XYZ file of C-alpha atoms in Angstrom:
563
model
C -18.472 25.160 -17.837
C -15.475 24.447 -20.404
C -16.889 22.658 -23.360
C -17.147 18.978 -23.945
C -15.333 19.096 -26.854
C -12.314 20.648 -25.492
C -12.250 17.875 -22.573
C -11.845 15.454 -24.914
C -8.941 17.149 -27.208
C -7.108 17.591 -23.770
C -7.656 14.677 -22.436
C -6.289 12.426 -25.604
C -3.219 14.992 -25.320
C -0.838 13.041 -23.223
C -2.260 9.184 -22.273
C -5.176 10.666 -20.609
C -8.329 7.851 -20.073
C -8.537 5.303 -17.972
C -7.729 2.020 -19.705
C -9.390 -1.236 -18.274
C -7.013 -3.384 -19.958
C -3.757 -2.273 -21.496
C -0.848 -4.038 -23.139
C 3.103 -3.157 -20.883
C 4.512 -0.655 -23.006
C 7.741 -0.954 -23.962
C 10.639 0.368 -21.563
C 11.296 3.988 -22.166
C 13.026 6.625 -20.804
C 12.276 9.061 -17.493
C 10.667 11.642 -19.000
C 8.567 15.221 -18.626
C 4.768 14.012 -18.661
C 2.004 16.470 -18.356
C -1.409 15.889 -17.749
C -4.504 18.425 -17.798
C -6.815 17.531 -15.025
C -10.282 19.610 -15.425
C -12.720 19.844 -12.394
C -16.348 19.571 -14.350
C -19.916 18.995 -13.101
C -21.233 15.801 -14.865
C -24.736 14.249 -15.019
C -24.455 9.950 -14.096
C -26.821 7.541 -13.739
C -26.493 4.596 -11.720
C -29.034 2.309 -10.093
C -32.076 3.951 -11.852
C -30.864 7.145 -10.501
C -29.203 10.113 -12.280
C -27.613 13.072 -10.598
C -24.957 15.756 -11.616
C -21.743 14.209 -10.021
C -18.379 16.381 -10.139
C -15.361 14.745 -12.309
C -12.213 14.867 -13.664
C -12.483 15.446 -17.799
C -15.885 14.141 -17.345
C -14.964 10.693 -16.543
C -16.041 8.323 -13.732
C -13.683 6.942 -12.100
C -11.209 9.581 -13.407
C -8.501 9.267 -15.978
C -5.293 7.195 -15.060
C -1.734 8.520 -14.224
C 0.549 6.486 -16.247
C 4.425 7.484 -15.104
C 7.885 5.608 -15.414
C 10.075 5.868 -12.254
C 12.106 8.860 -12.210
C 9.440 10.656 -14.478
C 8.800 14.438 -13.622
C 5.202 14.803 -13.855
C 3.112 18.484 -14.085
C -1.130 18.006 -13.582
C -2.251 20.928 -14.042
C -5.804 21.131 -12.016
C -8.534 23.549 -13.597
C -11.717 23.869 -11.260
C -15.114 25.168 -12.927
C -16.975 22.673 -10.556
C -18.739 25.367 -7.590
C -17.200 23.574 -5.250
C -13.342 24.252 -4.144
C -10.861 21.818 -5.254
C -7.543 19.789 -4.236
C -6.383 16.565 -5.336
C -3.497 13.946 -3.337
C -1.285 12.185 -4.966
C -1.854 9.301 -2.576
C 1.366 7.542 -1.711
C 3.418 9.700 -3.343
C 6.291 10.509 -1.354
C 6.694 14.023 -2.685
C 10.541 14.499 -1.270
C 10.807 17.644 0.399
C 7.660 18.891 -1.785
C 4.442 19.007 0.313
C 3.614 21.787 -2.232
C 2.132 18.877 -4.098
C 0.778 16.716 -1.657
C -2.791 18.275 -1.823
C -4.619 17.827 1.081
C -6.884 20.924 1.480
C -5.765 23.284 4.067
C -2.856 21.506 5.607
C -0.432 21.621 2.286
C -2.125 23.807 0.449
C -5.642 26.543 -0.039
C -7.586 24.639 -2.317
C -8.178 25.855 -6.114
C -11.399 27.971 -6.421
C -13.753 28.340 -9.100
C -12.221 29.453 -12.526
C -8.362 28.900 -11.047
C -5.832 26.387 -11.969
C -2.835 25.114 -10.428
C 0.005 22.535 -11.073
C 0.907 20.087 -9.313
C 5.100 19.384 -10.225
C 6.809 16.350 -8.947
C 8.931 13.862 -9.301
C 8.562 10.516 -8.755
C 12.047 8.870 -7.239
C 12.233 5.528 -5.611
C 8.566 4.322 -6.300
C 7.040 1.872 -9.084
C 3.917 0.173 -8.596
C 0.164 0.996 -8.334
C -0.999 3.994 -6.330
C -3.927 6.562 -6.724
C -5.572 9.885 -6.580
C -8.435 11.642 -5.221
C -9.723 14.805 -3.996
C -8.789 15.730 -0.785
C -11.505 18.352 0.576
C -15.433 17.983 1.647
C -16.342 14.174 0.308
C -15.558 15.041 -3.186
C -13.622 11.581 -3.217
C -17.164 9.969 -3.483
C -16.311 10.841 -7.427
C -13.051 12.303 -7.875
C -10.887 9.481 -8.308
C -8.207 7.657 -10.528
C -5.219 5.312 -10.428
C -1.457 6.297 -10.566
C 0.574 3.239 -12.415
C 4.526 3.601 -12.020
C 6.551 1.496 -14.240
C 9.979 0.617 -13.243
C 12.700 2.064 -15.578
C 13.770 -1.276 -16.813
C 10.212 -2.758 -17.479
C 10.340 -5.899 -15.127
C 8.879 -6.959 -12.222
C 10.431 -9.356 -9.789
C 7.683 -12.101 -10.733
C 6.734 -13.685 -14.035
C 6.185 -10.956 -16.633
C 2.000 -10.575 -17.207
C 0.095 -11.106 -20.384
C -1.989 -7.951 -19.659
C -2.997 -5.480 -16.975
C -5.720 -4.126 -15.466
C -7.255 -1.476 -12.999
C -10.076 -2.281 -10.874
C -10.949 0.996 -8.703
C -13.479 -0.275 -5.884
C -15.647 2.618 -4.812
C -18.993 3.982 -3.404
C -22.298 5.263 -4.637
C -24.655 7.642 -3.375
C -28.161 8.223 -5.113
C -28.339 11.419 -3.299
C -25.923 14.000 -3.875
C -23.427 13.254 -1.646
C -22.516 16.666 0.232
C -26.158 17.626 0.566
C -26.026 14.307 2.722
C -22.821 15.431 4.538
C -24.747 18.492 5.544
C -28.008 16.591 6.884
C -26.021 14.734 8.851
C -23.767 17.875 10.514
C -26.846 19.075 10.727
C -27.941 15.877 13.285
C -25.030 15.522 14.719
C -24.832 12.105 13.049
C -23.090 9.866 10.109
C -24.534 10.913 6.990
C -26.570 8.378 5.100
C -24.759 5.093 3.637
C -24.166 4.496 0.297
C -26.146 2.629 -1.998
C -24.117 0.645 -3.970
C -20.409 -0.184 -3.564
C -18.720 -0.173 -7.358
C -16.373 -1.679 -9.451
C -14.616 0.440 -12.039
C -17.618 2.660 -11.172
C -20.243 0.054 -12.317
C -22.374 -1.616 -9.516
C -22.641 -4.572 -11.431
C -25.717 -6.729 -12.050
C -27.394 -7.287 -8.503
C -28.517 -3.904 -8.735
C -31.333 -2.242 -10.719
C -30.677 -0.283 -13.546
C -27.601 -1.988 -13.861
C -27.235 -4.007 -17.341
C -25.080 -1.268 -18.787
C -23.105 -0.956 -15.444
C -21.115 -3.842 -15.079
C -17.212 -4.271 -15.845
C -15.823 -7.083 -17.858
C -12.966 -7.811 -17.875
C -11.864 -10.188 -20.601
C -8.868 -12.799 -20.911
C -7.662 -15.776 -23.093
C -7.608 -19.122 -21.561
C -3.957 -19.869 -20.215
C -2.793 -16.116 -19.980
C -1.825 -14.127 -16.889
C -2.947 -10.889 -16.001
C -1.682 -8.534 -13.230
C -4.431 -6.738 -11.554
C -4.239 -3.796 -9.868
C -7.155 -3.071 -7.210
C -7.472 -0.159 -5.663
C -9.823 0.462 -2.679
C -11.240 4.143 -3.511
C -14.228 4.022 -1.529
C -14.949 6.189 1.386
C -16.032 4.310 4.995
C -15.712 0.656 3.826
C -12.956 -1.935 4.083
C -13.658 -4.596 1.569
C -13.171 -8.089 0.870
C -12.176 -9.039 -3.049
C -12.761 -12.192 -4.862
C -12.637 -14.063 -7.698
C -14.989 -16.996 -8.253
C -13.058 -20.365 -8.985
C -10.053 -18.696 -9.620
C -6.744 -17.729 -6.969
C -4.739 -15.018 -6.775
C -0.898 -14.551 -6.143
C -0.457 -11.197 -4.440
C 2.777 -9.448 -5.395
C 2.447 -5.748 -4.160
C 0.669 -3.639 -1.783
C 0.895 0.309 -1.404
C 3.450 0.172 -4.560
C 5.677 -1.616 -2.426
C 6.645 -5.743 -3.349
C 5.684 -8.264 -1.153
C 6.803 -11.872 -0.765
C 4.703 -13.370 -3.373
C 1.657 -15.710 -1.784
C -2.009 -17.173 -2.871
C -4.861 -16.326 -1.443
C -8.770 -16.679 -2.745
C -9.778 -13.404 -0.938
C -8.612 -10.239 -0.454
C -8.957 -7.382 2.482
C -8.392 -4.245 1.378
C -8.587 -0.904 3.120
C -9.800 2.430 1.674
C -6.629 3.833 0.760
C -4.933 0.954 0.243
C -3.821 -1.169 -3.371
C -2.777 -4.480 -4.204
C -1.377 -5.802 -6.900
C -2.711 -9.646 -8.030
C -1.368 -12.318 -10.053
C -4.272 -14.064 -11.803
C -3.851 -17.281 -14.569
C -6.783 -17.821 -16.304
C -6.436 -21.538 -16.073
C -9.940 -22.333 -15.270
C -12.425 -23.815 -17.269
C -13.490 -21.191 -20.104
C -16.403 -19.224 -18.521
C -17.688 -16.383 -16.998
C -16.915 -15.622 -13.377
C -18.480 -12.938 -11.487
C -15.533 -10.962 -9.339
C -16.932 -9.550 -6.150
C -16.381 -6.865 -4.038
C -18.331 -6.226 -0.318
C -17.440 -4.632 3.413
C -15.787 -6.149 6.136
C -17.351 -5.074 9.585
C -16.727 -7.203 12.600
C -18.914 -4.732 15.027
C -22.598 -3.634 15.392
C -21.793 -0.656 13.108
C -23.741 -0.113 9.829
C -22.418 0.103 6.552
C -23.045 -0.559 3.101
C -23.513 -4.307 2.824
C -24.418 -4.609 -0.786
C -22.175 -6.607 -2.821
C -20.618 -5.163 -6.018
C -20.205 -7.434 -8.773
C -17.939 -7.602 -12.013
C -17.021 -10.600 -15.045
C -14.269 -12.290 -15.423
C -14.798 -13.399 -19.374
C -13.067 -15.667 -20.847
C -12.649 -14.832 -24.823
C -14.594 -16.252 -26.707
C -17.645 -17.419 -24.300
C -20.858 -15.359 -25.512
C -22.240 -13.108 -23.040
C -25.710 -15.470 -22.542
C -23.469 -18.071 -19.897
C -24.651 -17.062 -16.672
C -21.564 -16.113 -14.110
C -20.119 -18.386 -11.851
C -20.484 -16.974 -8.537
C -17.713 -16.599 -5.681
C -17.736 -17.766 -1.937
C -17.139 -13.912 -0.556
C -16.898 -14.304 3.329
C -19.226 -13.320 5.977
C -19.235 -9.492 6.586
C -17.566 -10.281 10.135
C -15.025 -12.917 9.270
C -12.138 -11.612 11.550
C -9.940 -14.688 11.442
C -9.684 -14.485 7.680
C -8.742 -10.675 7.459
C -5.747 -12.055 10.291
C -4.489 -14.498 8.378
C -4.488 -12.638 5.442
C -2.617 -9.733 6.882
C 0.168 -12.539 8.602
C 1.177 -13.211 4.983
C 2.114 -9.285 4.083
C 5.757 -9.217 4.415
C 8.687 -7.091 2.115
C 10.266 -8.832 -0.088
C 13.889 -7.379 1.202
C 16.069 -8.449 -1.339
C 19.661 -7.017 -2.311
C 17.501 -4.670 -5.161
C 14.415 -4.783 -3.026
C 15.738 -4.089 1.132
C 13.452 -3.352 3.522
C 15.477 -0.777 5.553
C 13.636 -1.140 8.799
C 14.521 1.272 11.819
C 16.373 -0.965 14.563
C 17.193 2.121 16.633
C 14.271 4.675 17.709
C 14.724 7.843 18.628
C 11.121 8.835 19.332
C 8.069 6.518 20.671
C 4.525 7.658 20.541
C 1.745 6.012 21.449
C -2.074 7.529 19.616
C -5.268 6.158 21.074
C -8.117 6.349 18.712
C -11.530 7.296 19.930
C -14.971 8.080 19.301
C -17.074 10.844 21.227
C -19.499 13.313 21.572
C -19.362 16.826 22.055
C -21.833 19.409 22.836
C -23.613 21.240 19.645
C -25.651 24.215 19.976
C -26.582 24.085 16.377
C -26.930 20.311 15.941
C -30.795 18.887 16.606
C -30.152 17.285 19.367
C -27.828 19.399 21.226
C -24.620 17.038 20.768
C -22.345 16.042 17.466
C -20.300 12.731 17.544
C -16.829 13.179 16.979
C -13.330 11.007 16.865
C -9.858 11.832 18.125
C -6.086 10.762 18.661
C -4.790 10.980 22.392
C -8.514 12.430 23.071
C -7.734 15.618 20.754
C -10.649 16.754 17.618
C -8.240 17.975 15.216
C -9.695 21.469 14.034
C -9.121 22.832 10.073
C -7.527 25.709 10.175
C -8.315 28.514 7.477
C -5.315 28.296 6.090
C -2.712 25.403 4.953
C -0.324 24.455 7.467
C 2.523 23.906 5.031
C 2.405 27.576 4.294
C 1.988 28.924 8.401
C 5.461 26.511 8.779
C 7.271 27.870 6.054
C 6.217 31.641 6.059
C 6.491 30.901 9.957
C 2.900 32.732 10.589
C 1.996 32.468 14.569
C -1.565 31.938 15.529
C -2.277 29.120 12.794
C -1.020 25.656 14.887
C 0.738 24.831 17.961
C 3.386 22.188 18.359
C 2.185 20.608 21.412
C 0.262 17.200 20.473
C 1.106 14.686 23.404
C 3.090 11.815 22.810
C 0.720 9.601 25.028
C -2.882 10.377 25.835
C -2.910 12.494 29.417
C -5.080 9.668 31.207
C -3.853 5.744 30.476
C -6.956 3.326 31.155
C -8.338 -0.210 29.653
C -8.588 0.738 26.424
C -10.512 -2.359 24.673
C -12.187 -2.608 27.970
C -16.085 -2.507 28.802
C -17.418 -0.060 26.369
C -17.005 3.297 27.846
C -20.014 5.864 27.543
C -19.595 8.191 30.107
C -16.427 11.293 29.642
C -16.897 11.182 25.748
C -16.059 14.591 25.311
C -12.925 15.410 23.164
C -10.566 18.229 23.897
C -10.086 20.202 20.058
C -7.590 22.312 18.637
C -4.912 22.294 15.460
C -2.220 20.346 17.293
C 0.727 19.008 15.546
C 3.832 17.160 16.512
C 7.364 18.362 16.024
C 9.989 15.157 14.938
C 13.418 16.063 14.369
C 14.794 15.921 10.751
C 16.456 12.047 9.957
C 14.882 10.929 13.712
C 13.286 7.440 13.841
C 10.026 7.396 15.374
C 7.875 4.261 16.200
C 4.246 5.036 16.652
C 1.985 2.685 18.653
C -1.957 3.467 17.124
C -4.211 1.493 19.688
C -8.030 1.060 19.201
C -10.242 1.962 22.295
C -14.045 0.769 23.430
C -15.045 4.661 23.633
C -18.423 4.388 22.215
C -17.277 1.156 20.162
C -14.394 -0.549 19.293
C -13.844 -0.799 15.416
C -10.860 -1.038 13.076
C -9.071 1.950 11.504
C -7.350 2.697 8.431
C -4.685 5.639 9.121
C -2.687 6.685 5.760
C 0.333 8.921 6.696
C 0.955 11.396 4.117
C 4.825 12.173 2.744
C 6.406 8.857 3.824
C 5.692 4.762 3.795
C 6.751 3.065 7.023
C 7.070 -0.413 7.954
C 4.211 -2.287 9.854
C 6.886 -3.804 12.545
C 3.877 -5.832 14.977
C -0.091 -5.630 15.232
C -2.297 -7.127 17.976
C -5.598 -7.431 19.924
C -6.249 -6.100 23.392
C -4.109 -3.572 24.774
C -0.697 -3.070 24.075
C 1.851 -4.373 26.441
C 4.992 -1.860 26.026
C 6.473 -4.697 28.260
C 6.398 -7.374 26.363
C 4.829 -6.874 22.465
C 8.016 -5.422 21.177
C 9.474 -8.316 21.668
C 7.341 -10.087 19.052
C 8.280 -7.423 16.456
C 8.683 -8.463 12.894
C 12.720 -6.139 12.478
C 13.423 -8.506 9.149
C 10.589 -8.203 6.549
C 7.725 -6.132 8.036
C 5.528 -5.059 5.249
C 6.042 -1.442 3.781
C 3.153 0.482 3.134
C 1.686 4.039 3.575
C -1.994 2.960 4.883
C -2.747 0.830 7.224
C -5.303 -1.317 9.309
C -5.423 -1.024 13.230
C -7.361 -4.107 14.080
C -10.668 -4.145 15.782
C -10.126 -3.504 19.573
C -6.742 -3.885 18.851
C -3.307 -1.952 17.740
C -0.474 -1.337 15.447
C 2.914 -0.389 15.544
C 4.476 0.982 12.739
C 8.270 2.349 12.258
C 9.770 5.119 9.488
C 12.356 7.549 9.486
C 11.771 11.033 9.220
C 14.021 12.122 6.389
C 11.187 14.039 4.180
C 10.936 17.483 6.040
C 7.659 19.823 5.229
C 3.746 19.284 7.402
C 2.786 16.121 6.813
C -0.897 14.833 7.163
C -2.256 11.605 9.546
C -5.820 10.261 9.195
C -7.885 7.358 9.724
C -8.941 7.063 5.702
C -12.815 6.909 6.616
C -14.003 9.954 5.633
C -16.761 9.268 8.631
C -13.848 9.610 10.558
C -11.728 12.369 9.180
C -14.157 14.348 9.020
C -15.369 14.017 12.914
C -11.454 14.768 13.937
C -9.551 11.638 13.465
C -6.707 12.715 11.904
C -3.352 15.076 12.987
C -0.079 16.289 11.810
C 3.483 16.331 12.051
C 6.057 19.017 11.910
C 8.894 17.407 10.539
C 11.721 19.934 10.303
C 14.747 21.070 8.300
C 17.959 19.379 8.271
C 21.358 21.035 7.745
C 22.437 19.972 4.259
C 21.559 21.854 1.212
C 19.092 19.263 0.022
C 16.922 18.552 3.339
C 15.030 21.590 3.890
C 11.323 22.499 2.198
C 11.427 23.734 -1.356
C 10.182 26.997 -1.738
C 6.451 27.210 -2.808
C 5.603 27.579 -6.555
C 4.729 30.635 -7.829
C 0.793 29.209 -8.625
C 0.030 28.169 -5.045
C -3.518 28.924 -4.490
C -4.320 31.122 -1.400
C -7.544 31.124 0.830
């Protein structure tokens, strides 16, 4: 294991830490930034429990990515963890560079034990708060840190903060979290729930153990602080509040939004948004709160994660105010809230929605169960687009396309699932068995493509967060039921749809979303529960070369890890 002492001298090389609450800088220029990224085995404690937990430079949640639009930006990943490595650069476009888009096996082999590799980008077009995480096994349950993007000129297009801050919302698992993975293959079943849900990696003061484990956050009476929140955890969507106090929201995915207030936020794992918070309140201490939404029978983590609000000053004896969160099931709110998301299209800001589309596809999302000779009880659950388990190949996708290797993928996922029938129906518990195979879908280079993803009552309806890898695309129309290709398009939001690269299908509902396919390379699609992913919920498309000099794949670096 490298030694502690040189994790620290690398990791104070080039703005490596995570810092809670930082001053803006100062506008500078687009610059080279490089970051060292070391994969170590840690021992944590939380909630009375300790347990050798796998990190980045030893810190939980990782180290944050500070960058300045236009930046090019080299992480160099070392792995002496035993378990195989690759990190995403989540919502990072990566133009024409899926070399450094990270997900395990479909852009890349990940980096063994003892290997490094670098991860080279630039970042063009993008400011705002995004993240990272590992993208193989669960290792996400640890491995995770913010990306902040500052514009080049250093202002926002809403009233310049006092201060910022990160809050990472995430999960925590007493147990070691891929020995739990492998009891539940080993059932055919979810794995065991988490134990805590965290804030900046603290659980906060409802849980035992906990006095040393809760995140303050501190502010001076009359300031304003942008807060960027960042939903890292693994199978919950969450609700976010902040007792007595409102906030303005002003960005999701990195993307601006028409400003507007809310007292509660739904966020998705995968997802960020950026708050505007004045701490205009009396001076206090306010506990901020963090817990799942689930508006089905279906069991998750429940526990509420709790963090202060301080104002300066107060001493730490004042007992917290507590917030009003919202009932675990509290559909109508997470509606409303999502009505209010819309771009901010302005001359500097446009939201260049596709009006023409050249492609339609419609995705249903499913559960079901498949027969498992190995498994207990004979059977596995498992979850699928258009009725199709997507299977990991043994080696990445990215690299079959380019190299043009036969054997690895076909091109042949459906447009529409072979059999149409009432979706959101009855529950359906009879047929659950999923066709598999590494399907992807070929989309022309610069073709517009509308995809319709549409919740079904196999097993159980229940809402889905799908991140699409390479590109953001605009969330044109969302509903419940069934969608009516007749007459829902109609009701399309064309002017200021919200921009974003993860997003929610409802409940027993669906979601259209629009984008244009101008980033060729394999790109990655997955509901972002890693429940989910991991049972087959996820595919990939092909997207292919153009016929200009600058709209075909780059050629792989030299360092690209192979299987």
């Amino acid at each position: 294991m490298v030694p502690q002492t040189s994790l620290l001298m690398r990791s104070s090389v080039l703005f490596i830490g995570f810092i809670a609450l930082s001053l803006l800088s100062p506008a500078c220029e687009a610059a080279l930034k490089k970051y060292q990224f070391d994969v170590v085995v840690k021992n944590v404690s939380r909630l009375c429990h300790a347990k050798p937990i796998v990190t980045i430079n030893g810190m939980f949640p990782g180290p944050t990515v500070y960058i300045t639009e236009g930046d090019n930006v080299i992480i160099n990943v070392t792995n002496y963890a035993q378990y195989n490595m690759s990190i995403h650069w989540h919502g990072l476009k990566q133009f024409r560079n899926g070399w450094a888009d990270g997900p395990a096996y479909i852009t890349q082999c990940p980096i063994q034990n003892g290997q490094s590799y670098a991860y080279n980008f630039t970042v063009t077009g993008q400011r705002g708060t995004l993240w990272w995480h590992a993208h193989i096994l669960w290792l996400r349950a640890t491995v995770y840190g913010a990306i902040v993007i500052m514009p080049k000129d250093r202002t926002f297009p809403f009233p310049q903060p006092y201060q910022e801050a990160n809050l990472v919302l995430g999960e925590w698992w007493n147990e070691d979290v891929e020995e739990a993975v492998k009891q539940g293959n080993k059932l055919g079943l979810p794995p065991t729930m988490s134990d805590a849900h965290t804030i900046n990696g603290k659980p906060g003061p409802l849980f035992p153990c906990s006095d040393k484990h809760t995140y303050a956050l501190e502010v001076e009476s009359g300031k304003t602080y942008l807060l960027r929140i960042i939903n890292a955890a693994l199978n919950d969507e969450l609700f976010f509040t902040i007792a007595g106090h409102n906030m303005t929201v002003v960005e999701i995915d990195a993307v601006y939004v028409k400003p507007f207030t809310t007292n509660t936020l739904i966020i998705a794992p995968g997802q960020t948004t950026n708050v505007l918070v004045s701490a205009d309140r009396s001076p206090g201490r306010y506990f901020i709160g963090a817990r799942a939404f689930m508006d089905v029978p279906i069991a998750v983590d429940n526990k509420t994660a709790m963090a202060i609000l301080q104002y300066k000053g107060v001493p730490n004896t004042v007992i917290p105010i507590s917030p009003k969160l919202p009932a675990h099931n509290n559909t109508e709110l997470v509606t409303s809230y999502t009505k209010n998301l819309k771009s901010l299209n302005t001359a500097k800001f446009p939201a260049n929605v596709p009006l023409t589309i050249d492609r339609k596809l419609f995705y249903t999302i499913g559960l079901g169960q498949n027969a498992c000779p190995m498994c207990l009880n004979g059977t596995k659950l498992t979850a699928s687009l258009n009725n199709i388990s997507f299977v990991m190949p043994k080696m990445g996708l990215l690299q079959a396309h380019y190299y043009n290797i036969k054997g690895v993928f076909t091109t042949d996922f459906p447009d529409r699932p072979m059999k149409a029938f009432n979706y959101t129906g009855a529950p359906l518990s009879a047929n659950l068995r999923t066709n598999v195979g590494t399907r992807l879908s070929r989309v022309a280079f610069n073709s517009t493509v509308e995809l319709v993803l549409q919740d079904t009552n196999l097993l159980s309806v229940e809402s889905h967060p799908f991140h699409l890898h390479g590109y953001n695309f605009f969330v044109v129309g969302t509903g419940v039921g069934n969608f009516d290709e007749a007459k829902d398009p109609a009701k399309f939001n064309l002017v200021d749809p919200p921009e974003r690269n993860t997003v929610g299908v409802p409940t027993g509902g669906w979601t259209a979303i629009r984008f244009r396919a101008d980033n060729p390379g394999v790109w990655f699609m997955h509901c972002h529960l890693e429940l989910h992913t991991m049972w087959g919920l996820k595919m990939a498309f092909v997207v292919e070369n153009g016929k200009g000099p600058n709209e075909s794949v780059l050629s792989p670096p030299a360092d690209l890890p192979h299987c």
